[in-house]
């Protein structure tokens, strides 16, 4: 492994989130307890965890019950159902992504990664010796990347195309028509696709009735596709550290399972019981309904804030997920987002994340995580309003 870049987003979160009074940088839907999860479920009388469970390693590839619930989730309205054997359980989507990359990528390979996105998805392949090119989404096109740009990036040694859909940090959704072009190019050149779908199915600005609504990439007919997800973002259960990868390619699953022996062994049996309960037919609809409603309510507050402060703020309204990417300018010039975020938290307790954590070209941007509890977002935005009224003229501009 070659040297790896510091993980800017995670280092910022580690440094600032424990002292924030109003965490509007958190990317998970407002977290819940086990008791709250049970109360959301239609089976309120059932135990979420079986405390008589022997705490051994359990099923190495993941519990059969959990993988059955996930297979059902991916198989809804699909002609060819996903099998439980097509799924590996991992301690979070970050571990699932890493397992895929470490299993499939090495020196001499070329990787194309959708951008901006979670830094892991392009820094880890580079650390494994791969040549990485960024497939850049454009704000002026509502954060949609261009299929022709992707075509131009493909090389003879391109091994993997990575996308993040819905996207962090922009909240954009890659449409079905674009994904079909990605598959066409990947198929033509025998390239594997990794789709990080950790924010799926938290869609609140586009719905299944839209003709261009994207299904999960695993259900679009291309076998050499891998998807990853977790209970952290859309399901409010980051604390159980339970995620997964899935693929209809037995070869890919077995490669990942073989490498997994060196990294994971298994995921906690009690964590998997909570995950199984959350993804059961008796719970998942209420849990997602709660979180989609929370996202819509809070996003309206973000929308009103941006409009009211349009002399400073602009953004492309998110369609899914939990994050918004807001540009903050003064007199048409981007502010120093790092200094903005530092002073904002120091003086008000409100936590934002500077856009430069996603790349130096995002000076002036901040990422907001707006699916925290509504009162946190509301009170936090009021503090931001007062801060901007008082401090904007004195904030430094981006270099």
Short mmCIF file of C-alpha atoms in Angstrom, two decimals, residues 33-327:
data_model
loop_
_atom_site.label_atom_id
_atom_site.label_comp_id
_atom_site.label_asym_id
_atom_site.label_seq_id
_atom_site.Cartn_x
_atom_site.Cartn_y
_atom_site.Cartn_z
CA UNK A 33 -32.49 4.01 20.34
CA UNK A 34 -33.47 0.34 20.35
CA UNK A 35 -36.56 1.26 22.36
CA UNK A 36 -37.55 3.89 19.79
CA UNK A 37 -37.00 1.37 16.98
CA UNK A 38 -39.36 -1.07 18.68
CA UNK A 39 -41.96 1.67 19.16
CA UNK A 40 -41.81 2.53 15.43
CA UNK A 41 -42.45 -1.10 14.49
CA UNK A 42 -45.84 -2.72 14.07
CA UNK A 43 -44.56 -5.42 16.44
CA UNK A 44 -44.13 -3.24 19.51
CA UNK A 45 -44.42 -6.20 21.84
CA UNK A 46 -41.47 -8.11 20.38
CA UNK A 47 -37.94 -8.04 21.68
CA UNK A 48 -35.50 -6.45 19.24
CA UNK A 49 -32.58 -8.39 20.73
CA UNK A 50 -32.60 -11.95 22.07
CA UNK A 51 -30.49 -11.65 25.20
CA UNK A 52 -30.16 -15.43 25.40
CA UNK A 53 -28.08 -15.39 22.20
CA UNK A 54 -24.65 -16.95 22.65
CA UNK A 55 -22.08 -14.27 21.76
CA UNK A 56 -19.96 -16.27 19.34
CA UNK A 57 -19.00 -15.21 15.83
CA UNK A 58 -22.38 -16.22 14.43
CA UNK A 59 -22.82 -16.69 10.69
CA UNK A 60 -19.55 -15.61 9.14
CA UNK A 61 -21.01 -14.06 5.98
CA UNK A 62 -23.95 -12.56 7.84
CA UNK A 63 -27.04 -13.93 9.51
CA UNK A 64 -29.52 -15.69 7.26
CA UNK A 65 -32.39 -13.58 8.62
CA UNK A 66 -30.64 -10.29 7.90
CA UNK A 67 -29.57 -11.31 4.41
CA UNK A 68 -33.10 -12.56 3.70
CA UNK A 69 -34.52 -9.14 4.61
CA UNK A 70 -31.93 -7.41 2.44
CA UNK A 71 -32.58 -9.75 -0.46
CA UNK A 72 -36.29 -8.95 -0.17
CA UNK A 73 -35.49 -5.23 -0.14
CA UNK A 74 -33.50 -5.47 -3.39
CA UNK A 75 -35.94 -7.90 -5.00
CA UNK A 76 -39.09 -5.78 -4.77
CA UNK A 77 -40.69 -5.45 -8.23
CA UNK A 78 -37.74 -7.23 -9.85
CA UNK A 79 -38.04 -10.15 -12.25
CA UNK A 80 -34.94 -11.92 -10.94
CA UNK A 81 -34.83 -11.86 -7.11
CA UNK A 82 -31.54 -11.34 -5.33
CA UNK A 83 -30.33 -14.40 -3.42
CA UNK A 84 -29.05 -14.35 0.16
CA UNK A 85 -25.77 -15.79 -1.16
CA UNK A 86 -25.34 -12.59 -3.20
CA UNK A 87 -24.88 -10.54 0.01
CA UNK A 88 -22.00 -10.15 2.46
CA UNK A 89 -22.55 -8.35 5.78
CA UNK A 90 -19.85 -5.87 6.81
CA UNK A 91 -19.33 -3.48 9.76
CA UNK A 92 -20.71 -0.45 7.92
CA UNK A 93 -20.70 0.69 4.31
CA UNK A 94 -17.20 2.10 4.76
CA UNK A 95 -15.96 -1.43 5.46
CA UNK A 96 -18.00 -2.82 2.56
CA UNK A 97 -16.46 -0.28 0.18
CA UNK A 98 -12.97 -1.00 1.46
CA UNK A 99 -13.45 -4.73 1.07
CA UNK A 100 -14.53 -4.33 -2.56
CA UNK A 101 -11.62 -2.04 -3.39
CA UNK A 102 -9.00 -4.15 -1.63
CA UNK A 103 -10.35 -7.33 -3.23
CA UNK A 104 -10.49 -6.07 -6.82
CA UNK A 105 -7.97 -3.24 -7.25
CA UNK A 106 -4.17 -3.21 -7.39
CA UNK A 107 -1.15 -1.64 -9.08
CA UNK A 108 -1.56 -1.17 -12.81
CA UNK A 109 -5.35 -0.83 -12.62
CA UNK A 110 -7.27 2.28 -13.61
CA UNK A 111 -10.29 3.48 -11.63
CA UNK A 112 -12.85 6.15 -12.52
CA UNK A 113 -14.70 7.75 -9.62
CA UNK A 114 -17.78 9.98 -9.60
CA UNK A 115 -16.87 13.33 -7.96
CA UNK A 116 -17.38 15.12 -5.61
CA UNK A 117 -17.99 12.25 -3.25
CA UNK A 118 -16.85 10.49 -0.11
CA UNK A 119 -13.05 10.58 -0.19
CA UNK A 120 -12.67 6.89 0.57
CA UNK A 121 -13.97 6.03 -2.89
CA UNK A 122 -11.02 7.61 -4.70
CA UNK A 123 -8.24 7.82 -2.10
CA UNK A 124 -8.30 4.10 -1.23
CA UNK A 125 -7.88 2.94 -4.87
CA UNK A 126 -4.97 5.36 -5.22
CA UNK A 127 -3.42 3.96 -2.04
CA UNK A 128 -3.69 0.47 -3.53
CA UNK A 129 -1.55 1.56 -6.47
CA UNK A 130 -4.30 2.28 -8.99
CA UNK A 131 -4.39 5.25 -11.34
CA UNK A 132 -7.54 7.24 -10.48
CA UNK A 133 -9.45 9.71 -12.65
CA UNK A 134 -12.37 11.77 -11.38
CA UNK A 135 -15.65 11.86 -13.29
CA UNK A 136 -16.72 15.34 -12.32
CA UNK A 137 -20.31 16.39 -11.76
CA UNK A 138 -21.12 19.98 -12.62
CA UNK A 139 -23.13 22.33 -10.45
CA UNK A 140 -24.47 24.17 -13.49
CA UNK A 141 -25.96 20.83 -14.60
CA UNK A 142 -27.54 20.21 -11.19
CA UNK A 143 -24.54 18.12 -10.14
CA UNK A 144 -25.03 15.64 -12.96
CA UNK A 145 -21.85 14.28 -14.61
CA UNK A 146 -21.71 13.87 -18.38
CA UNK A 147 -21.70 10.45 -20.03
CA UNK A 148 -19.37 11.70 -22.80
CA UNK A 149 -16.85 12.74 -20.15
CA UNK A 150 -16.99 9.23 -18.71
CA UNK A 151 -16.42 7.73 -22.14
CA UNK A 152 -13.33 9.92 -22.60
CA UNK A 153 -11.89 8.76 -19.25
CA UNK A 154 -11.99 5.04 -20.04
CA UNK A 155 -8.62 3.42 -20.72
CA UNK A 156 -7.60 -0.10 -21.74
CA UNK A 157 -6.75 -0.89 -18.10
CA UNK A 158 -9.91 0.61 -16.56
CA UNK A 159 -10.99 -1.92 -13.94
CA UNK A 160 -13.69 -0.13 -11.97
CA UNK A 161 -16.21 2.70 -12.29
CA UNK A 162 -17.38 4.03 -8.93
CA UNK A 163 -20.54 6.05 -8.40
CA UNK A 164 -22.27 7.40 -5.30
CA UNK A 165 -26.04 7.55 -5.77
CA UNK A 166 -27.70 9.41 -4.07
CA UNK A 167 -24.69 11.63 -3.77
CA UNK A 168 -22.80 12.93 -0.76
CA UNK A 169 -22.30 15.95 -0.50
CA UNK A 170 -24.70 17.36 -3.11
CA UNK A 171 -27.86 15.33 -2.54
CA UNK A 172 -28.11 14.82 -6.31
CA UNK A 173 -29.59 11.70 -7.88
CA UNK A 174 -28.06 10.11 -10.96
CA UNK A 175 -30.97 9.40 -13.26
CA UNK A 176 -31.93 6.06 -14.78
CA UNK A 177 -31.05 7.24 -18.30
CA UNK A 178 -27.54 8.21 -17.20
CA UNK A 179 -27.03 4.93 -15.34
CA UNK A 180 -28.03 3.05 -18.47
CA UNK A 181 -25.25 4.85 -20.34
CA UNK A 182 -22.79 3.98 -17.58
CA UNK A 183 -23.76 0.31 -17.91
CA UNK A 184 -23.48 0.47 -21.68
CA UNK A 185 -19.92 1.80 -21.44
CA UNK A 186 -18.95 -0.62 -18.67
CA UNK A 187 -20.34 -3.59 -20.58
CA UNK A 188 -18.57 -2.58 -23.77
CA UNK A 189 -15.21 -2.50 -21.99
CA UNK A 190 -15.86 -5.29 -19.43
CA UNK A 191 -15.55 -2.89 -16.47
CA UNK A 192 -16.98 -3.60 -13.02
CA UNK A 193 -19.25 -0.98 -11.43
CA UNK A 194 -19.28 -0.15 -7.72
CA UNK A 195 -22.35 1.83 -6.67
CA UNK A 196 -22.22 3.25 -3.16
CA UNK A 197 -25.93 3.48 -2.31
CA UNK A 198 -25.60 4.23 1.38
CA UNK A 199 -28.21 7.04 1.14
CA UNK A 200 -30.69 4.86 -0.70
CA UNK A 201 -33.72 4.69 -0.40
CA UNK A 202 -34.04 8.16 1.17
CA UNK A 203 -35.63 9.85 -1.85
CA UNK A 204 -37.66 12.96 -1.05
CA UNK A 205 -37.48 15.08 -4.22
CA UNK A 206 -38.02 12.38 -6.83
CA UNK A 207 -40.25 9.31 -6.67
CA UNK A 208 -40.71 5.90 -8.30
CA UNK A 209 -43.43 7.27 -10.59
CA UNK A 210 -40.87 9.52 -12.31
CA UNK A 211 -39.88 7.87 -15.62
CA UNK A 212 -36.20 8.59 -14.92
CA UNK A 213 -36.22 7.36 -11.31
CA UNK A 214 -33.21 5.06 -10.76
CA UNK A 215 -33.58 1.59 -9.36
CA UNK A 216 -30.69 0.14 -7.42
CA UNK A 217 -27.77 -0.41 -9.78
CA UNK A 218 -27.83 -4.11 -8.92
CA UNK A 219 -31.22 -4.42 -10.65
CA UNK A 220 -30.31 -2.84 -13.98
CA UNK A 221 -29.23 -6.01 -15.76
CA UNK A 222 -25.42 -5.79 -15.58
CA UNK A 223 -23.93 -8.69 -13.63
CA UNK A 224 -20.54 -7.08 -12.92
CA UNK A 225 -22.14 -4.60 -10.53
CA UNK A 226 -21.60 -4.25 -6.79
CA UNK A 227 -23.75 -2.14 -4.48
CA UNK A 228 -23.02 -1.16 -0.90
CA UNK A 229 -25.26 0.17 1.85
CA UNK A 230 -25.73 0.34 5.59
CA UNK A 231 -28.12 1.00 8.44
CA UNK A 232 -26.35 4.26 9.30
CA UNK A 233 -27.74 6.94 7.00
CA UNK A 234 -31.31 6.27 5.84
CA UNK A 235 -32.11 3.97 8.77
CA UNK A 236 -30.88 6.05 11.76
CA UNK A 237 -28.79 3.22 13.25
CA UNK A 238 -25.15 4.21 12.83
CA UNK A 239 -24.32 2.85 16.27
CA UNK A 240 -24.82 -0.78 15.33
CA UNK A 241 -22.11 -0.66 12.62
CA UNK A 242 -23.91 -2.90 10.18
CA UNK A 243 -23.56 -2.62 6.41
CA UNK A 244 -23.34 -4.84 3.35
CA UNK A 245 -22.21 -5.39 -0.18
CA UNK A 246 -24.23 -7.22 -2.80
CA UNK A 247 -23.55 -8.48 -6.31
CA UNK A 248 -25.17 -10.90 -8.74
CA UNK A 249 -21.68 -12.03 -9.77
CA UNK A 250 -20.66 -15.14 -7.81
CA UNK A 251 -17.03 -14.52 -8.82
CA UNK A 252 -17.06 -11.05 -7.27
CA UNK A 253 -18.76 -12.24 -4.08
CA UNK A 254 -16.25 -15.06 -3.65
CA UNK A 255 -13.27 -12.74 -4.24
CA UNK A 256 -14.59 -10.38 -1.60
CA UNK A 257 -15.41 -13.22 0.79
CA UNK A 258 -11.89 -14.60 0.43
CA UNK A 259 -10.26 -11.25 1.20
CA UNK A 260 -12.77 -10.66 3.99
CA UNK A 261 -11.17 -13.48 5.99
CA UNK A 262 -8.24 -11.11 6.63
CA UNK A 263 -10.32 -8.12 7.76
CA UNK A 264 -13.68 -8.90 9.31
CA UNK A 265 -14.39 -12.51 10.39
CA UNK A 266 -17.95 -11.49 11.31
CA UNK A 267 -20.24 -8.67 12.39
CA UNK A 268 -21.65 -8.67 15.93
CA UNK A 269 -24.59 -11.02 16.33
CA UNK A 270 -26.61 -8.53 18.40
CA UNK A 271 -25.95 -5.76 15.90
CA UNK A 272 -27.31 -8.02 13.18
CA UNK A 273 -30.42 -8.78 15.23
CA UNK A 274 -31.17 -5.05 15.48
CA UNK A 275 -30.54 -4.65 11.75
CA UNK A 276 -32.83 -7.58 10.98
CA UNK A 277 -35.61 -6.05 13.07
CA UNK A 278 -35.18 -2.65 11.39
CA UNK A 279 -35.35 -4.13 7.87
CA UNK A 280 -38.30 -6.42 8.59
CA UNK A 281 -41.61 -5.86 6.83
CA UNK A 282 -43.08 -4.82 10.19
CA UNK A 283 -40.61 -1.97 10.72
CA UNK A 284 -38.93 -0.71 7.57
CA UNK A 285 -41.88 1.20 6.12
CA UNK A 286 -42.52 3.17 9.30
CA UNK A 287 -38.82 3.85 9.82
CA UNK A 288 -38.29 5.11 6.29
CA UNK A 289 -41.53 7.07 6.42
CA UNK A 290 -40.33 8.82 9.56
CA UNK A 291 -37.00 9.71 7.99
CA UNK A 292 -38.34 10.85 4.61
CA UNK A 293 -40.84 13.08 6.40
CA UNK A 294 -38.04 14.47 8.56
CA UNK A 295 -35.92 15.14 5.47
CA UNK A 296 -38.72 16.97 3.68
CA UNK A 297 -39.64 19.08 6.69
CA UNK A 298 -36.07 20.10 7.42
CA UNK A 299 -35.16 20.70 3.79
CA UNK A 300 -37.95 23.26 3.58
CA UNK A 301 -36.21 25.15 6.39
CA UNK A 302 -32.92 24.98 4.49
CA UNK A 303 -34.68 26.21 1.34
CA UNK A 304 -36.21 29.19 3.16
CA UNK A 305 -32.85 30.01 4.74
CA UNK A 306 -31.03 29.98 1.40
CA UNK A 307 -33.70 32.14 -0.26
CA UNK A 308 -33.73 34.62 2.62
CA UNK A 309 -29.94 34.91 2.46
CA UNK A 310 -29.56 34.76 -1.31
CA UNK A 311 -27.11 37.66 -1.25
CA UNK A 312 -24.69 35.15 0.31
CA UNK A 313 -26.05 31.65 -0.30
CA UNK A 314 -26.86 29.50 -3.33
CA UNK A 315 -27.32 25.78 -3.91
CA UNK A 316 -28.88 23.07 -6.00
CA UNK A 317 -31.79 21.71 -3.98
CA UNK A 318 -31.10 18.09 -2.96
CA UNK A 319 -33.41 15.35 -4.21
CA UNK A 320 -32.35 12.57 -1.88
CA UNK A 321 -30.12 11.68 1.03
CA UNK A 322 -29.32 13.92 3.98
CA UNK A 323 -26.83 16.50 2.71
CA UNK A 324 -26.90 19.86 0.95
CA UNK A 325 -23.89 21.57 -0.63
CA UNK A 326 -24.25 25.32 -0.19
CA UNK A 327 -22.01 27.97 -1.72
#
